[in-house]
XYZ file of C-alpha atoms in Angstrom:
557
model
C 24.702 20.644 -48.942
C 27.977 20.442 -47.259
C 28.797 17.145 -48.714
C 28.702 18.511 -52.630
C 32.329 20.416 -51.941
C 35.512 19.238 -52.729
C 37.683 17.261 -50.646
C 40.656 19.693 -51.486
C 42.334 21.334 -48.102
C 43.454 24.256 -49.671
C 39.864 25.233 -51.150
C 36.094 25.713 -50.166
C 34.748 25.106 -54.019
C 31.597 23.616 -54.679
C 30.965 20.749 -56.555
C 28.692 21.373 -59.393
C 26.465 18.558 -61.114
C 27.717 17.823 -64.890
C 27.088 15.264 -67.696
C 30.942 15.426 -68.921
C 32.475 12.228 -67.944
C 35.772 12.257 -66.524
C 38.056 10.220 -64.874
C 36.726 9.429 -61.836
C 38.836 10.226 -58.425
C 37.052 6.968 -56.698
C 36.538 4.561 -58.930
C 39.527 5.534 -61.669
C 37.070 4.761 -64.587
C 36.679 7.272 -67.011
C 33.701 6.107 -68.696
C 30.391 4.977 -67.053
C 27.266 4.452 -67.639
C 25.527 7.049 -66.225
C 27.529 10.289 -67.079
C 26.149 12.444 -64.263
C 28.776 13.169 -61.750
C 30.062 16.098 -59.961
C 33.131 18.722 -60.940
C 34.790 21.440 -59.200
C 35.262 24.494 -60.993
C 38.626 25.178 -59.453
C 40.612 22.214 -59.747
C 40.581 18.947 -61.751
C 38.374 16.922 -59.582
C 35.864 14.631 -60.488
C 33.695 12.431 -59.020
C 30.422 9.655 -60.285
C 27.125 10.775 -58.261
C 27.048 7.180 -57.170
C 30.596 7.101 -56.280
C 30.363 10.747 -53.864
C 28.373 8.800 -51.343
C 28.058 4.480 -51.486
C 26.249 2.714 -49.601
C 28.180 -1.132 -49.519
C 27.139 -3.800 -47.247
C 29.360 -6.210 -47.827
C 32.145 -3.731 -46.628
C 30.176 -1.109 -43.882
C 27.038 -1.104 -42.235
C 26.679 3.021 -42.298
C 27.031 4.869 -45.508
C 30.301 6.000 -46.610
C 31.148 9.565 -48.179
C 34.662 9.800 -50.291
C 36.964 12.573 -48.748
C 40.607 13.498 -49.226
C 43.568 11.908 -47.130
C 45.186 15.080 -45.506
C 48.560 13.889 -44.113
C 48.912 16.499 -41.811
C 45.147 17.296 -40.751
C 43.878 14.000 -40.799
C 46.400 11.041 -41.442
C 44.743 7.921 -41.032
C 45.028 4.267 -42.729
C 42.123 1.917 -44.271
C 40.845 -0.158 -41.268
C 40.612 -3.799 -43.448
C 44.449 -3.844 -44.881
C 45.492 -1.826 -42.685
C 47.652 0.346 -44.779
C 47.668 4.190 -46.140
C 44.532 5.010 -47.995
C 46.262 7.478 -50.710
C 44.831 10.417 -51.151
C 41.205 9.947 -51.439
C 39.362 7.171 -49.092
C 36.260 6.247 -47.939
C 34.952 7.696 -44.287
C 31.835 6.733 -42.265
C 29.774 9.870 -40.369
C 28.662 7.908 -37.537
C 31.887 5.617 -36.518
C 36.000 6.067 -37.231
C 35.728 3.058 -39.835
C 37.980 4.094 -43.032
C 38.384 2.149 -46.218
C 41.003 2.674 -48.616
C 39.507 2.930 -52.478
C 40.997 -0.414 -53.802
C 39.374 -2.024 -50.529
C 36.008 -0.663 -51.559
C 36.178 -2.324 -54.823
C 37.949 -4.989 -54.839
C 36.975 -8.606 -53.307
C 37.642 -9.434 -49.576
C 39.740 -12.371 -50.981
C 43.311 -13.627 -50.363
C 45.769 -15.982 -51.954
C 48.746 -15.970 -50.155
C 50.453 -19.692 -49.820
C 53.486 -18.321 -48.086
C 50.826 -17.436 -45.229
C 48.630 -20.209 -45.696
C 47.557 -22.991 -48.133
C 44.278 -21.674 -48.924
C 42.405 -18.964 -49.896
C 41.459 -16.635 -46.948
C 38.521 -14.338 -46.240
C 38.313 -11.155 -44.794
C 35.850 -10.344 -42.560
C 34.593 -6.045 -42.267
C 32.905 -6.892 -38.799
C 35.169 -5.952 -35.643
C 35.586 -9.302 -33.251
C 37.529 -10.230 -30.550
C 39.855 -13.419 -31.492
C 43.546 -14.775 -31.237
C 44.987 -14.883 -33.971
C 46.805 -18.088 -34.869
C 50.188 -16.387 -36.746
C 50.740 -13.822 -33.414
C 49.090 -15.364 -31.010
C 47.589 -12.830 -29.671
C 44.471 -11.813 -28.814
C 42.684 -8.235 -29.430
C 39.324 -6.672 -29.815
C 38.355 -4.252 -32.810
C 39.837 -6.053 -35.407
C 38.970 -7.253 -38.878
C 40.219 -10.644 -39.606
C 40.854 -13.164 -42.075
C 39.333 -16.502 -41.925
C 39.584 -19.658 -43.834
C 36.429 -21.796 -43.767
C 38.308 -24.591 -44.737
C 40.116 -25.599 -41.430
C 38.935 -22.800 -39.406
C 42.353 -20.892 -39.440
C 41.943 -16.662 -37.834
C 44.640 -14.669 -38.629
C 45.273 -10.608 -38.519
C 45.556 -9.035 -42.096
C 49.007 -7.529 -41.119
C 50.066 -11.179 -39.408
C 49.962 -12.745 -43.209
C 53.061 -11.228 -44.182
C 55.687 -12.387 -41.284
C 58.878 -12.912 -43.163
C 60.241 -16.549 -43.389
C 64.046 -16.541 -41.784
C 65.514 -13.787 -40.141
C 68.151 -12.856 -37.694
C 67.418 -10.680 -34.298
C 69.820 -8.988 -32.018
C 69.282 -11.310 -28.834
C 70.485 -14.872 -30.868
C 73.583 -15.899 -32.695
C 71.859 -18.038 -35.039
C 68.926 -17.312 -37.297
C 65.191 -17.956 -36.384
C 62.502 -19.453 -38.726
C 58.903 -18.842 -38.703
C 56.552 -21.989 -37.847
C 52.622 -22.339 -37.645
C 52.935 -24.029 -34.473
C 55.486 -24.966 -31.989
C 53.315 -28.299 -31.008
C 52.944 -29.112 -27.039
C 55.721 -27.808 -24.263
C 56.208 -24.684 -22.164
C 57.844 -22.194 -24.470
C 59.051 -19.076 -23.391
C 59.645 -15.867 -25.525
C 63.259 -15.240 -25.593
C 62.654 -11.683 -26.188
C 59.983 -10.306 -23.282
C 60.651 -13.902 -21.566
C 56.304 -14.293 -21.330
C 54.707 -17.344 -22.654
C 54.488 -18.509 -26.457
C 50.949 -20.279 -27.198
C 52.860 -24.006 -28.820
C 49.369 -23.729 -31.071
C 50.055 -20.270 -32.939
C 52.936 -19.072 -35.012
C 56.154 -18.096 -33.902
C 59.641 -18.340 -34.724
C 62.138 -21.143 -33.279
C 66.249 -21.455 -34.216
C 66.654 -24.343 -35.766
C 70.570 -24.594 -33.829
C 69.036 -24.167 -30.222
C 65.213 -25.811 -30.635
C 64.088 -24.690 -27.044
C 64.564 -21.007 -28.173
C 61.699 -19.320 -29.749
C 60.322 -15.937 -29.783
C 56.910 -14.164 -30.597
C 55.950 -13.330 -34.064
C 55.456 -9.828 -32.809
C 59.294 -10.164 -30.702
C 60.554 -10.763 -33.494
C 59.804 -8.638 -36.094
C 59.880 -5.455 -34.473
C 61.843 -2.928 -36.163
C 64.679 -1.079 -35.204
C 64.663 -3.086 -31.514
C 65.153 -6.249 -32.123
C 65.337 -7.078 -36.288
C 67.044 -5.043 -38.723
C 64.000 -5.770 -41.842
C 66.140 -8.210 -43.933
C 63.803 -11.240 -45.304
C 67.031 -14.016 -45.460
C 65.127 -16.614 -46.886
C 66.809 -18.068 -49.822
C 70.670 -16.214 -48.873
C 73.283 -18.288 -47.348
C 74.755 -17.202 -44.337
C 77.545 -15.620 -44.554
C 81.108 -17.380 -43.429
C 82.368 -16.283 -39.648
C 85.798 -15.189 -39.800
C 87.783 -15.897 -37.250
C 89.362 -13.281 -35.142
C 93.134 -14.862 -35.295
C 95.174 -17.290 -37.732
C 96.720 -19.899 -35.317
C 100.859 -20.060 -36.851
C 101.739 -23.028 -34.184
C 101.078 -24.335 -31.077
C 101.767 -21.566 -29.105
C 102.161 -18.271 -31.708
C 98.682 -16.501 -32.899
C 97.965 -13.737 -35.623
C 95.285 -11.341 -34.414
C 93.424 -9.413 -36.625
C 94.230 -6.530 -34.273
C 97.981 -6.317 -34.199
C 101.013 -6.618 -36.733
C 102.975 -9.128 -34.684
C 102.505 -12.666 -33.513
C 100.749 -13.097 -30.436
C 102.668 -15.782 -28.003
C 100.324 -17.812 -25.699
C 101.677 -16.844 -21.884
C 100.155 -17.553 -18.467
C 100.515 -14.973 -16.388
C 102.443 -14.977 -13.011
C 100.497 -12.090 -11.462
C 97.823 -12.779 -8.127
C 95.463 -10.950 -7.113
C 96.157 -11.876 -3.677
C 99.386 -11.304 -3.504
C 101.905 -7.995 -3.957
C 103.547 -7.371 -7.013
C 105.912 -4.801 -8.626
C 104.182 -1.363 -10.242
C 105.650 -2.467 -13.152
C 103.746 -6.314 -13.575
C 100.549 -4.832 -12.249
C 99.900 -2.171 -14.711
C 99.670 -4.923 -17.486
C 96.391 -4.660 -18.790
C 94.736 -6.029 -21.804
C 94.383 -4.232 -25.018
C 90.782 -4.868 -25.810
C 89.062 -5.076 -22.285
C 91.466 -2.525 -20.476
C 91.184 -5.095 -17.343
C 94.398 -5.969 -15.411
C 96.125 -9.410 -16.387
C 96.147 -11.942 -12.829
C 97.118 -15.113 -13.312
C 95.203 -16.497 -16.243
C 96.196 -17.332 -19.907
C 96.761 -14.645 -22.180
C 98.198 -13.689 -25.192
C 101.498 -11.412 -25.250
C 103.227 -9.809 -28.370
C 106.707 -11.527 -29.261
C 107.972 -7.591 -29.771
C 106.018 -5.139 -27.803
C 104.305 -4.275 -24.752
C 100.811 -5.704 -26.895
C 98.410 -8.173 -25.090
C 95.161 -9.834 -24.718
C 93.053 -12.115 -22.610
C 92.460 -16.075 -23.633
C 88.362 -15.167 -23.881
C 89.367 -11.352 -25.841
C 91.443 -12.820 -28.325
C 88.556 -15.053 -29.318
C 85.877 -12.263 -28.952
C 84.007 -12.888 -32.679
C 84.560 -10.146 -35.169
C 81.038 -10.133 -35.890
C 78.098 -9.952 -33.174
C 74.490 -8.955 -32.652
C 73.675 -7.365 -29.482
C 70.545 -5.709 -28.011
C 72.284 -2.645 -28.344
C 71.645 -2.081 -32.541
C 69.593 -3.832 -34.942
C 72.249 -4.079 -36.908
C 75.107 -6.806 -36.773
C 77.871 -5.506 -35.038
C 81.806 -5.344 -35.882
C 84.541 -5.681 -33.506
C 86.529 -2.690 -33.537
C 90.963 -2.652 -32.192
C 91.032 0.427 -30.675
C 94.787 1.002 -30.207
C 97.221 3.591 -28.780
C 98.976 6.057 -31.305
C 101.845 3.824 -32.147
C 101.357 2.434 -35.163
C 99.477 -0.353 -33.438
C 96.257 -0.489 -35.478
C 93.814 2.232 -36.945
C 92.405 4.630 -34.956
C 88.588 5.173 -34.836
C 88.979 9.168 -36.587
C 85.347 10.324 -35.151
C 86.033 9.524 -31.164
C 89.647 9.994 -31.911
C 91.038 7.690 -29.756
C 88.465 6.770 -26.669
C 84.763 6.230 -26.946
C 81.834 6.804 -25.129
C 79.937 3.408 -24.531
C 76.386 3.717 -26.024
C 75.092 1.647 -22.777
C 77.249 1.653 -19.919
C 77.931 5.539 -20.663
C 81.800 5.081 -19.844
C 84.860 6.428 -21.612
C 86.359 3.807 -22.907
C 90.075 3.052 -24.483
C 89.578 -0.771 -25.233
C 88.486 -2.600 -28.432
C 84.347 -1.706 -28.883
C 82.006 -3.352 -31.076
C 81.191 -0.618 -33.649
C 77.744 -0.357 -35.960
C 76.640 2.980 -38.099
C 75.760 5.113 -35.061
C 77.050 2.684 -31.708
C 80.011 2.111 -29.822
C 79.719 -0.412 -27.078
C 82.690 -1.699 -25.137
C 83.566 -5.386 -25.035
C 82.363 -5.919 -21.170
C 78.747 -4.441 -22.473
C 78.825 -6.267 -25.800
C 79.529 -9.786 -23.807
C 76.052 -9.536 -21.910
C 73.879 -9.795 -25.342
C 70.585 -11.418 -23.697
C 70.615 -13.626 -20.625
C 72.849 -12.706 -17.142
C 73.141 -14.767 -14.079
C 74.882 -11.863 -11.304
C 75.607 -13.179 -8.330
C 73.789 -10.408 -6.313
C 70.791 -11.386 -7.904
C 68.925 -14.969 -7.213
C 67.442 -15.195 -10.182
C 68.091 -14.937 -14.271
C 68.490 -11.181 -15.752
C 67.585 -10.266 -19.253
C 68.456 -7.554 -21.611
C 65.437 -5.722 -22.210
C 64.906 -2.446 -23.889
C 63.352 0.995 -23.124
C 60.827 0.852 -25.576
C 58.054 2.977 -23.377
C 60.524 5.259 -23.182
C 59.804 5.178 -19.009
C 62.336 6.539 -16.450
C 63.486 3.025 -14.891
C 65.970 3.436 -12.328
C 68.878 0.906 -11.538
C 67.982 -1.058 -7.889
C 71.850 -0.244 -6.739
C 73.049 2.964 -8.431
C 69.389 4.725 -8.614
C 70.687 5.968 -12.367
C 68.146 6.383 -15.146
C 68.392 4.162 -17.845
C 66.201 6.086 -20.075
C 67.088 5.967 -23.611
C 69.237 3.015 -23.207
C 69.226 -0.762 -22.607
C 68.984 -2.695 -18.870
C 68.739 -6.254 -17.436
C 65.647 -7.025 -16.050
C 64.707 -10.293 -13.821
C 61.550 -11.738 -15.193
C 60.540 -13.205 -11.857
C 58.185 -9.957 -11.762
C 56.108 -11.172 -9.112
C 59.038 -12.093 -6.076
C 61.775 -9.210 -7.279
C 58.963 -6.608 -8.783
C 60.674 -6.226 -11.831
C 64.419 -6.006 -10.245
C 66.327 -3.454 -12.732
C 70.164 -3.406 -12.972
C 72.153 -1.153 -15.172
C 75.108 -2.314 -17.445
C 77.059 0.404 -15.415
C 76.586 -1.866 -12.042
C 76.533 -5.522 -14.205
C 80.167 -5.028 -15.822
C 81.722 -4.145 -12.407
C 84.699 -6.562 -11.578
C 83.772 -8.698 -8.541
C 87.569 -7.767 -7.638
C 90.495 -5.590 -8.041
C 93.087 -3.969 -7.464
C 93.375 -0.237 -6.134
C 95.948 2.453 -5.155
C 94.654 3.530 -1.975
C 95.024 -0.646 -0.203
C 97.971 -2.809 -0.648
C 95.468 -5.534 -0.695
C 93.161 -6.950 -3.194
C 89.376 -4.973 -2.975
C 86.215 -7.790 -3.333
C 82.839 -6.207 -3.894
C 79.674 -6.220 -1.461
C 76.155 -6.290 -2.384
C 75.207 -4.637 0.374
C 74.806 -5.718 4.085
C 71.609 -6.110 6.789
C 71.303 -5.269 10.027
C 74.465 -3.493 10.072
C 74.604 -0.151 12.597
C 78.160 0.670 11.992
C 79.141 3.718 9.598
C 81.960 3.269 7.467
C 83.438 5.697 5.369
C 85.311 5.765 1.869
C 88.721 5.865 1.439
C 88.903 8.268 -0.963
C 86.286 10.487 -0.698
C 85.796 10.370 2.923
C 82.634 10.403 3.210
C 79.814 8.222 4.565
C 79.206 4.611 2.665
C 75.517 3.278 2.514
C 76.135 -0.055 3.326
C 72.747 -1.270 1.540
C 74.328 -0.640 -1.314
C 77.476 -1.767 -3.181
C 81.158 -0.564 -2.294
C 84.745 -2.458 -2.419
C 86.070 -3.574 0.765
C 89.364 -5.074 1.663
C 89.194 -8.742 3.348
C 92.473 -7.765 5.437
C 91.948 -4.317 6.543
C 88.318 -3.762 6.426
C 88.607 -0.571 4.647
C 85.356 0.596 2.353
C 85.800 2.550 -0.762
C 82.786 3.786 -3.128
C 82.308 1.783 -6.302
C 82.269 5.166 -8.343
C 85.492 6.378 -6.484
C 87.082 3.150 -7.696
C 85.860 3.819 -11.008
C 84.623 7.140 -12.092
C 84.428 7.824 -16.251
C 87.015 5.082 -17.268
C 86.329 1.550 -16.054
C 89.994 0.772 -16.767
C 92.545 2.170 -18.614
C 96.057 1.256 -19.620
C 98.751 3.872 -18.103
C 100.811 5.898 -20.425
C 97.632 5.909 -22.772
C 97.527 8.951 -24.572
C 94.480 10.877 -25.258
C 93.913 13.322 -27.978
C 90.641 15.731 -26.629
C 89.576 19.057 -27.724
C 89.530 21.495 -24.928
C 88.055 25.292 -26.450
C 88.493 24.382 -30.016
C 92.447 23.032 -29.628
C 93.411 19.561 -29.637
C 95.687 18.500 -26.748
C 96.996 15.326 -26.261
C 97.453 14.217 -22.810
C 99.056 11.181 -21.164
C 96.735 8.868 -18.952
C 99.188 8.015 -15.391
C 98.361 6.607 -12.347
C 97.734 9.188 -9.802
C 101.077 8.426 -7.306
C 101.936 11.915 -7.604
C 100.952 13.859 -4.171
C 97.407 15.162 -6.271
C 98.328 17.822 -8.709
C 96.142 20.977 -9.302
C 94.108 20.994 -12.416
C 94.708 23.716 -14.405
C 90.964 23.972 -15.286
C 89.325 23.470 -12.529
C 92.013 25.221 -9.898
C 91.338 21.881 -7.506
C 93.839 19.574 -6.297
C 92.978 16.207 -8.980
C 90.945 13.392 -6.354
C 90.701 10.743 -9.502
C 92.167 7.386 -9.624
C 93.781 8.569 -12.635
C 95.278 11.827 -14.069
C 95.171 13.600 -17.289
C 99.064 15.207 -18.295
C 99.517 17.156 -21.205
C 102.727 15.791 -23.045
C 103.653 19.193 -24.521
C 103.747 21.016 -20.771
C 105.107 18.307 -18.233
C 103.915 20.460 -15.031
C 100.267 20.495 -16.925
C 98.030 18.573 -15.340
C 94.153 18.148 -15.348
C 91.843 15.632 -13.696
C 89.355 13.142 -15.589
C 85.945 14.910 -14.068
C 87.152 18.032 -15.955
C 88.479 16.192 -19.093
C 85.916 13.937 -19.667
C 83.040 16.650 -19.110
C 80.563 16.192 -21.384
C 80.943 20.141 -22.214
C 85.320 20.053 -22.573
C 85.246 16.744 -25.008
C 83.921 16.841 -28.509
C 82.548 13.309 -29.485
C-alpha cells in the first residue's frame, strides 16, 4: 500500500511491520501497549500501527494519515493553533485540514486570563463568526468559545499584547475588550471599530483607537515590543533654555539667540538677507521667529528648534532619532554613510537639512512632520498616511508619480474623492517662495477650470498644464513648473559643500546659486538649466549641473 512508506523526502523505503518498540515519531512514547508498529529499514523512523493512520472525532471528521512537514515541498501550519506543525503532522485525504501532533493529543482546552477570565474551548468545526478580540468577521475558521458568557474569539486573537506603541501616535495604546457605545474610527485604515469587540485606545487622547489587527501588524505599523510593565522612557528635550532669550541646541556648539527676522516675502531684499536659510529644514527665513547663533552664520526656525529628538513616523516601525546634518565646519557630525546629503526614504529628494534617522531610513524634517493626519488646502477633505502594503502601483492625483514601495496620504472620503492619492513629493511643497527667475514672490496654484489660455514656464519654456500645479507670480502673471522650481533638492543653503563620488573619486563641490550666465557641465557637455549649480572647489572653472550630479548612477549612497 502506498501509505506503509516513510514520510522521508529524500527516500522511497517501505515501512515494514515489527514487534520492537521504539520511540514513536507521533505520539513520542516509547513504550505501548501493543508493540506492533511499523520501521523503515533505512532510517530511524518509527511509527505505532494505530498511530500511522487515526481516526479522532473529537478533532476531524475524515481519517487522518501522519506524514512529514517538508518546508520546501509542502510548508503548511496546523489549522486549530494555527502555528508550524514540526516535522511530522497529521493530514486528511479528502480536505486541506492539518493538525499539528501536540493538537492531536492534547485537550482542546485553554487557560489564558490575560485573554480572558475563563477557560476557553476550541472548536475543530469551520464557522463563520466575529470574533470579539478583532472584530472581525471570517469564514473557515476554528474558534474558541467560552460557554460561560458566550465570548468567540480567533485562536491567534488570544495573544494581542497588552501596551504597545505604533508609528502613527505619540503616546502608547492599550488593549481593551470593548470600547462601550460611540462612533470610533480606526486611526490606522480610518474604517469603523465595532465599540463591542477589542481594540486598542491611548489612554492620553481617549477618542483615538485603532484595530486589534491595525495595530499589531508587524514591520508597518508596530515594531513587536510587549511594553507592559516598562516605564516610558524620559523625552529629552531638543535645547537647554540659558535665559530669556539665549538657547543650547543639541545641534550646535554655540548659544542660539532668539531673533525675529526682518525679511518679507513680499517685499525685495538684498542677495545677501535672502539666502538665509535654516539649518535643519533648508527653507528660507521671512519674517518669523527664529533662532540665530551668537558667533556664526548657524540658524533655525521657532517650530525646528523644538522638532523632538525622538519620533515615530509611518515611515519605520522603529522610533525615530533626529539627526543635525551640518556643513563641513566643525558644526556637528556628519552622517559618514550619505556623507553629507541624504536621499529622503519618502519624498525621494536630496536633502542637506537635519533628517530623522532609524537603522535603514532617512526622512527629512518636512516628511517626518506629516506622521498621520494632513489637512492641504487643495484638498477639501482630511488626508492620511497610509502605506503600500499591496504593494499596488498608486499614482499621485497631481504629479502622476508612483508611489510604489513607499508611503502616501490618502483621503478616506473614498466614495466623493475615489480614494484621492497625494505624494509627500507634492504635500511638502511651500505654498510660496522665492525664485531667481521673478523679482516677486511665486504663490502656488492647484490648478485652474475653464481656462483656454496656454501659458508657458519660465524656465523651461515649455507648455504648463494648467490642471495641474505650477508657481505663478501675483504681479506679473508669469508661470513656472513646480519641478523647475525644485528639481532633486527642495532647498538648499548656498555655499553648501558636497562631497560625491563621481567614477570611484570623491570630489567635493560647492552648492551656488545659478547667477552665473549657465555654465557648461563638464559631464554632460550642456549649458547647466538648474536652479542651482554644482562647482568643484579644487578647479574654479569646473562646473556641473544637479541632474548630472545627483544621478542615481554618478552618486554612491
Amino acid at each position: 500500500m502506498d501509505w506503509l512508506q516513510c514520510p522521508h523526502h529524500y527516500h522511497h523505503s517501505p515501512l515494514n511491520p515489527t514487534n520492537v518498540s521504539s520511540k514513536c515519531f507521533a505520539c513520542y512514547e516509547k513504550n505501548h501497549n501493543n508493540k506492533s508498529g511499523y520501521m523503515c529499514n533505512f532510517c530511524s523512523f518509527y511509527v505505532h500501527e494505530e498511530c500511522m493512520n487515526t481516526t479522532i472525532p473529537s478533532r476531524h471528521k475524515h481519517p487522518l494519515k501522519i506524514a512529514r512537514y517538508i518546508y520546501d515541498i509542502n510548508p503548511c501550519h496546523c489549522s486549530l493553533c494555527e502555528t508550524g506543525t514540526g516535522m511530522y503532522n497529521y493530514q486528511c485525504s479528502q480536505c486541506s485540514f492539518v493538525i499539528c501532533i501536540p493538537c492531536a493529543r492534547k485537550p482542546l482546552t485553554i487557560n489564558n486570563p490575560m485573554a480572558h477570565e475563563h477557560e476557553l474551548q476550541q472548536i475543530p468545526i469551520k464557522l463563520s463568526f466575529t470574533c470579539d478580540a478583532c472584530g472581525l468577521s471570517g469564514t473557515d475558521q476554528y474558534p474558541c468559545i467560552c460557554h460561560q458568557c458566550c465570548f468567540i474569539v480567533h485562536i491567534r486573537c488570544l495573544h494581542f499584547p497588552r501596551v504597545i506603541c505604533i508609528n502613527r501616535h505619540d503616546h502608547r495604546i492599550s488593549y481593551v475588550r470593548s470600547l462601550g457605545p460611540g462612533k470610533w474610527i480606526c486611526g490606522v485604515c480610518r474604517k469603523f471599530v465595532n465599540g463591542e469587540c477589542g481594540a486598542y485606545s491611548c489612554l492620553i487622547c481617549p477618542n483615538y483607537v485603532v484595530h486589534s489587527k491595525c495595530a499589531t501588524k508587524r514591520d508597518y505599523i508596530w515594531d513587536g515590543r510587549e511594553l507592559e510593565g516598562y516605564p516610558e522612557e524620559d523625552e529629552s528635550k531638543p535645547f537647554e533654555v540659558i535665559d530669556q532669550n539665549l538657547i543650547k541646541h543639541f545641534s550646535h556648539e554655540h548659544n542660539l539667540e532668539a531673533s525675529i527676522s526682518t525679511v518679507r516675502l513680499e517685499e525685495d531684499v538684498l542677495p545677501r538677507e535672502q539666502d538665509k536659510h535654516c539649518y535643519a529644514c533648508t527653507m528660507p527665513l521671512y519674517s518669523e521667529l527664529s533662532y540665530k547663533c551668537t558667533q556664526c552664520d548657524f540658524i533655525l526656525h521657532d517650530a525646528c528648534a523644538n522638532l523632538p529628538r525622538k519620533k515615530r513616523h509611518g515611515a519605520s516601525s522603529d522610533q525615530l532619532t533626529l539627526i543635525a546634518k551640518v556643513d563641513q565646519r566643525g558644526l556637528g557630525k556628519i552622517d559618514s554613510y550619505f556623507h553629507n546629503y541624504f536621499l529622503c526614504a519618502i519624498c525621494r529628494r536630496y536633502c542637506t537639512g537635519f533628517a530623522y534617522g532609524g537603522i535603514l531610513t532617512r526622512i527629512d524634517v518636512r516628511c517626518a512632520s506629516i506622521s498621520n493626519e494632513f489637512k492641504h488646502e487643495s484638498h477639501p477633505h482630511w488626508l492620511f498616511v497610509s502605506p503600500d502594503e499591496k504593494k499596488e502601483d498608486m499614482r499621485c492625483e497631481v504629479c502622476h508619480y508612483v508611489v510604489q514601495y513607499t508611503l502616501y496620504l490618502r483621503c478616506s472620503d473614498v466614495r466623493d474623492c475615489d480614494g484621492y492619492i497625494l505624494c509627500f513629493r507634492c504635500a511638502t511643497l511651500p505654498t510660496s517662495v522665492r525664485h531667481k527667475y521673478d523679482e516677486h514672490p511665486l504663490y502656488l496654484h492647484y490648478g485652474e477650470k475653464n481656462v483656454n489660455s496656454t501659458y508657458c514656464c519660465g524656465i523651461c519654456e515649455e507648455e504648463i498644464y494648467l490642471k495641474g500645479w505650477f508657481y505663478r507670480c501675483n504681479d506679473c502673471a508669469s508661470t513656472l513648473h513646480t519641478e523647475c522650481v525644485f528639481k532633486n533638492l527642495l532647498h538648499s543653503r548656498p555655499g553648501y559643500s558636497l562631497v560625491m563620488c563621481l567614477t570611484g573619486n570623491k570630489s567635493t563641490f560647492d552648492l551656488i546659486p545659478n547667477r552665473l550666465t549657465r555654465p557648461i557641465c563638464y559631464l554632460c557637455k550642456n549649458r547647466c538649466a538648474d536652479d542651482l549649480v554644482l562647482k568643484n572647489k579644487a578647479a574654479k572653472n569646473l562646473f556641473m549641473c544637479c541632474s548630472c550630479g545627483f544621478s542615481p548612477l554618478q552618486l554612491d549612497d
